Amino acid sequence: MLLSLIIFSSCITDQKKFNGQIITEFPTPIELKGDRVFEDELGLISIKVIDSLTVISTMKKDIIKVYDSNQHLISGFGKKGRGPNEFNMSPVIQDGIKTRNFIRIFTLDQQLLTLSSIDIKTSIDSSKVSINKRYELPRELSGTIDIFYVDSTEIIGTYDDRFSKRLNKKRGGFYYHPRTDNFNTFPLFNLTMKPYEVMPATNINARSSDISPNRSKFASVMMHYPGLEIFDLNSDINDNPKRYMLDSDPPSVVYDLNTFKEDGYLAYYLDVEASDNYIYLLYLGNKLDDRAHQTYIKVLNWKGKPHKQYLIPSKYNLSMISVDEKNQYFYGLSYSNDAIYKFEYNSNE
């Protein structure tokens, strides 16, 4: 009986530890200078590079804009409203996919719990939003934050702390199966807020996620903890994830409520972008209330090996990135500047 209690206690303790391989040996940062692009766009929400196209969502009329690789406007479409093919609010572009036959983006309506697959070519030709598929998510998924299309049978996503309370604390991620309207959950690492309060506990566990273009790998990184989790989508869920600790001296996994409310904790990672070969992490390592902050783009492969590191000066105040790996450009969106910047990099330097 005593042995059983010791084993059980050990399991609980292990669940509270991140237990990730420490990855800190990134190369010396290379400082990048950027140029502001898409200067006519205001009220910027999100940006996604898909093949040779850059797709932007804004709060302006024509909510979604599509540009070519030379930043020339191809088309604008979409408006706010409650009618067919209209948006309740300006959408975040959750995902984008290119095949031989089409390019599509995916937007999530968190209020209506619908994931819309938008055909870019048809939308450009008609100057209207063309939704080729709309997925009605189960009401239990109302805490969904990020969501990604794997294939016609499977969608993967992450959810927040409020959602977890309805799912017996199986916190973190889910697979949704559109054909059967069923879903199953899997755990991601979560921090503890003491004393517990719903919104701070949700915010302390904020994370950014992305899926590789070939739909075989999934990465999730935390804002307030230097932990990266990687899933191989071709493997059994029980064999996942691989965890990497991106700081040799990480903070405690238990966070104080009052300290958090006073912005007393660091923000580590603001965004993640995935390619088939690399993971790009937008690193802050500062407090969010700092008005001007330099950021870093840390690049590592899917096996956790550091590849490159780039320094983005504080005047750009980046909040989100998208990567054009083919032409070697970073696009950085700054919410505080309401601007998008383009940075040229050389992966061979």
XYZ file of C-alpha atoms in Angstrom:
349
model
C 0.000 0.000 0.000
C 2.832 2.388 0.921
C 4.633 1.589 -2.329
C 1.453 2.356 -4.301
C 1.123 5.734 -2.571
C 4.744 6.583 -3.335
C 4.285 5.707 -7.028
C 1.030 7.698 -7.215
C 2.641 10.698 -5.506
C 5.577 10.489 -7.923
C 3.201 10.522 -10.927
C 1.485 13.647 -9.626
C 4.843 15.364 -9.099
C 6.034 14.426 -12.588
C 2.871 15.877 -14.127
C 3.758 19.234 -12.563
C 7.202 19.272 -14.131
C 7.860 20.219 -17.724
C 10.677 17.661 -18.087
C 11.967 19.028 -21.374
C 15.379 18.781 -22.993
C 17.181 22.094 -22.448
C 17.841 23.953 -25.713
C 19.670 27.275 -25.293
C 22.694 27.206 -27.611
C 21.334 29.385 -30.396
C 23.890 31.111 -32.646
C 24.851 34.760 -32.113
C 21.891 36.926 -33.186
C 21.991 38.593 -36.591
C 20.326 42.015 -36.476
C 17.744 42.642 -39.196
C 16.408 45.902 -40.573
C 12.909 46.045 -41.976
C 10.795 48.177 -44.270
C 7.168 48.971 -43.656
C 4.893 47.346 -46.243
C 1.134 47.387 -46.888
C 1.098 50.981 -45.602
C -2.497 51.566 -46.712
C -3.756 48.816 -44.405
C -5.035 49.905 -40.992
C -6.607 48.008 -38.137
C -4.371 45.010 -38.744
C -5.454 41.685 -37.245
C -3.318 38.922 -38.768
C -1.014 37.977 -41.628
C -0.277 34.659 -43.358
C 2.140 33.882 -46.193
C 0.929 30.987 -48.359
C 3.164 30.128 -51.289
C 3.556 33.355 -53.340
C 0.610 35.129 -51.681
C 0.368 37.220 -48.537
C -3.081 37.272 -46.948
C -3.984 39.948 -44.400
C -7.068 40.462 -42.259
C -7.995 43.943 -41.048
C -10.832 45.909 -39.459
C -11.346 47.968 -42.629
C -13.879 47.463 -45.388
C -12.801 44.436 -47.423
C -11.690 42.588 -44.328
C -9.371 40.187 -46.169
C -6.705 41.434 -48.576
C -4.506 39.315 -50.857
C -1.132 40.569 -52.125
C 1.421 39.043 -54.484
C 5.098 38.490 -53.645
C 5.905 42.080 -54.669
C 3.329 43.502 -52.222
C 0.936 44.453 -55.040
C -2.736 44.207 -54.132
C -4.511 41.419 -56.012
C -7.934 41.567 -54.394
C -9.935 42.497 -51.313
C -13.131 40.859 -50.093
C -15.269 40.155 -47.051
C -17.367 42.387 -44.837
C -18.825 42.421 -41.358
C -22.377 41.256 -40.886
C -24.566 38.319 -39.969
C -25.532 37.324 -43.484
C -24.176 34.501 -45.659
C -20.389 34.644 -46.135
C -20.110 37.610 -43.770
C -18.057 37.890 -40.584
C -19.310 38.595 -37.074
C -16.013 40.345 -36.463
C -12.730 40.722 -38.293
C -11.221 37.225 -38.353
C -7.820 35.920 -37.378
C -6.388 33.812 -40.189
C -5.864 30.579 -38.292
C -4.371 28.459 -41.040
C -3.538 28.336 -44.743
C -3.003 25.442 -47.099
C -1.880 25.091 -50.718
C -2.348 22.049 -52.943
C -2.021 21.566 -56.694
C -5.637 22.573 -57.120
C -6.345 25.322 -54.594
C -5.185 27.739 -51.914
C -7.388 28.060 -48.848
C -7.338 29.936 -45.575
C -9.212 29.028 -42.406
C -10.881 31.473 -40.037
C -12.550 30.738 -36.704
C -15.679 32.430 -35.370
C -15.302 31.853 -31.633
C -18.834 33.035 -30.879
C -20.594 30.844 -33.407
C -18.040 28.019 -33.084
C -17.571 27.731 -36.833
C -14.368 27.134 -38.767
C -14.618 28.472 -42.321
C -12.518 27.208 -45.220
C -12.194 30.063 -47.721
C -11.184 29.379 -51.323
C -8.740 32.146 -52.223
C -8.822 31.792 -56.029
C -12.620 31.854 -56.228
C -12.766 34.757 -53.775
C -10.250 36.726 -55.868
C -12.140 36.055 -59.111
C -15.486 37.115 -57.651
C -14.249 39.774 -55.176
C -16.484 38.034 -52.637
C -15.768 35.588 -49.866
C -16.148 32.057 -51.181
C -16.560 29.578 -48.329
C -16.187 26.079 -49.712
C -16.705 24.388 -46.336
C -17.927 25.447 -42.922
C -17.293 23.217 -39.919
C -19.754 23.511 -37.030
C -17.754 22.643 -33.920
C -19.344 20.917 -30.893
C -20.393 23.321 -28.154
C -17.866 21.699 -25.782
C -15.107 23.283 -27.871
C -16.174 26.821 -26.975
C -12.756 27.577 -25.472
C -10.919 26.979 -28.748
C -7.948 29.295 -29.294
C -5.976 27.942 -32.271
C -7.283 25.461 -34.811
C -5.716 23.800 -37.866
C -6.855 21.657 -40.751
C -5.061 18.290 -40.970
C -7.208 16.610 -43.630
C -10.873 16.033 -44.452
C -11.209 13.654 -41.493
C -9.308 15.531 -38.800
C -8.834 18.995 -37.320
C -6.447 19.768 -34.455
C -6.703 22.636 -32.006
C -5.919 24.058 -28.570
C -8.326 25.312 -25.936
C -8.154 27.482 -22.837
C -8.516 26.880 -19.127
C -12.275 27.544 -19.050
C -12.810 24.726 -21.528
C -10.705 22.366 -19.424
C -13.086 22.623 -16.478
C -15.752 20.940 -18.572
C -13.416 18.148 -19.681
C -12.087 16.795 -16.388
C -8.884 18.814 -16.690
C -7.701 17.068 -19.870
C -6.200 20.401 -20.695
C -4.578 21.646 -23.822
C -5.455 20.130 -27.187
C -8.105 18.277 -29.131
C -8.667 16.346 -32.322
C -12.022 16.980 -33.971
C -13.390 14.512 -36.535
C -15.857 16.335 -38.850
C -17.341 13.224 -40.432
C -18.505 11.818 -37.093
C -18.762 15.117 -35.169
C -16.701 13.550 -32.390
C -13.579 14.810 -30.658
C -10.947 13.583 -28.237
C -8.592 15.608 -26.074
C -4.912 15.367 -25.209
C -2.907 17.190 -22.527
C -0.552 20.086 -23.058
C 1.584 21.408 -20.232
C -0.244 23.903 -18.015
C 0.880 26.314 -15.319
C -0.892 26.667 -11.975
C -2.410 29.926 -10.729
C -2.786 30.356 -6.957
C -5.276 31.380 -5.812
C -7.262 30.243 -8.846
C -9.209 32.806 -10.852
C -10.636 31.936 -14.264
C -9.374 34.691 -16.549
C -5.872 35.040 -15.059
C -5.501 31.245 -15.116
C -6.556 31.281 -18.757
C -4.127 34.076 -19.622
C -1.187 32.577 -17.747
C -1.584 29.499 -19.947
C -1.705 31.503 -23.189
C 0.094 29.716 -25.988
C 0.703 29.992 -29.718
C 0.603 26.988 -32.029
C 1.169 26.160 -35.674
C 1.104 23.182 -38.020
C 3.674 22.319 -40.686
C 2.528 22.864 -44.308
C 2.720 19.120 -44.989
C 0.367 18.565 -42.022
C 2.672 16.068 -40.325
C 3.909 18.085 -37.320
C 2.405 20.445 -34.761
C 4.222 22.875 -32.432
C 2.920 24.762 -29.414
C 4.858 27.291 -27.324
C 3.813 29.115 -24.142
C 3.837 32.856 -23.625
C 4.638 32.847 -19.903
C 6.843 29.773 -19.701
C 9.867 28.841 -21.866
C 8.451 25.485 -22.931
C 7.975 24.141 -26.462
C 5.901 21.032 -27.222
C 6.114 19.180 -30.548
C 3.719 16.542 -31.846
C 4.282 14.071 -34.671
C 0.800 13.782 -36.179
C 1.681 10.475 -37.816
C 2.393 8.858 -34.435
C 0.125 7.649 -31.694
C -0.977 10.477 -29.414
C 0.429 8.565 -26.431
C 3.929 8.802 -27.950
C 3.695 12.600 -27.948
C 4.801 15.257 -27.262
C 8.515 15.944 -27.361
C 9.274 18.772 -24.962
C 12.069 21.331 -25.109
C 12.981 23.796 -22.370
C 14.224 27.033 -23.921
C 15.750 28.494 -20.764
C 18.384 26.940 -18.505
C 16.796 28.608 -15.451
C 13.020 28.410 -15.923
C 10.555 29.944 -13.438
C 8.367 27.943 -11.085
C 5.288 26.374 -12.653
C 3.140 27.905 -9.862
C 2.291 31.567 -10.481
C 1.017 34.072 -7.927
C -2.287 35.700 -8.864
C -1.463 39.191 -7.546
C 1.984 39.247 -9.148
C 0.443 38.254 -12.460
C -2.219 40.978 -12.222
C 0.546 43.530 -11.652
C 2.367 42.373 -14.817
C 5.156 40.965 -12.703
C 5.965 37.997 -14.938
C 7.967 37.782 -18.138
C 6.442 37.062 -21.509
C 8.659 34.593 -23.330
C 7.173 33.644 -26.695
C 4.653 35.803 -28.575
C 4.198 33.678 -31.694
C 5.296 30.554 -33.535
C 5.461 29.862 -37.273
C 6.113 26.403 -38.709
C 7.589 25.224 -41.997
C 8.240 21.619 -42.995
C 11.869 21.947 -41.868
C 11.947 24.590 -39.143
C 10.109 26.178 -36.228
C 10.339 29.977 -35.952
C 9.764 31.388 -32.465
C 9.136 35.085 -31.774
C 10.885 35.622 -28.432
C 10.386 38.610 -26.131
C 11.870 37.728 -22.725
C 10.489 40.909 -21.193
C 7.331 42.193 -19.541
C 4.367 42.886 -21.778
C 3.778 46.362 -20.327
C 7.091 47.606 -21.768
C 6.095 49.925 -24.605
C 9.104 49.347 -26.820
C 10.779 45.980 -26.900
C 13.287 44.236 -29.079
C 12.414 40.717 -30.083
C 14.291 37.728 -31.410
C 13.340 35.165 -34.007
C 14.800 31.873 -32.816
C 14.946 29.139 -35.450
C 15.296 25.431 -34.687
C 14.507 22.244 -36.533
C 11.826 19.752 -35.528
C 14.375 17.669 -33.628
C 15.163 20.614 -31.361
C 18.493 21.566 -32.912
C 19.103 25.368 -32.943
C 19.670 26.755 -36.447
C 19.654 30.568 -36.459
C 18.764 33.567 -34.335
C 17.765 37.048 -35.535
C 17.473 40.283 -33.560
C 14.579 42.628 -34.378
C 15.188 46.148 -32.933
C 12.702 47.638 -30.482
C 11.260 50.230 -32.884
C 9.411 47.490 -34.743
C 7.579 46.184 -31.628
C 6.643 42.879 -33.257
C 3.643 40.883 -32.064
C 3.285 38.255 -34.805
C 5.393 36.814 -37.617
C 4.892 34.992 -40.885
C 7.722 33.467 -42.903
C 8.333 33.362 -46.647
C 10.963 30.650 -46.567
C 11.235 30.390 -50.347
C 12.259 34.045 -50.801
C 13.777 34.363 -47.309
C 11.622 37.118 -45.857
C 10.071 37.559 -42.449
C 6.879 39.578 -42.197
C 6.304 41.057 -38.752
C 3.028 42.529 -37.548
C 3.106 45.120 -34.772
C -0.185 45.763 -33.006
C 1.187 48.784 -31.136
C 2.425 50.394 -34.394
C -0.505 49.058 -36.464
C 2.055 48.166 -39.107
C 3.599 45.270 -41.009
C 7.332 45.135 -41.699
C 9.315 43.048 -44.137
C 12.753 41.719 -43.170
C 15.133 40.060 -45.583
C 17.259 37.286 -44.086
C 19.864 34.873 -45.382
C 19.600 31.414 -43.852
C 23.115 30.569 -45.093
C 24.874 33.376 -43.238
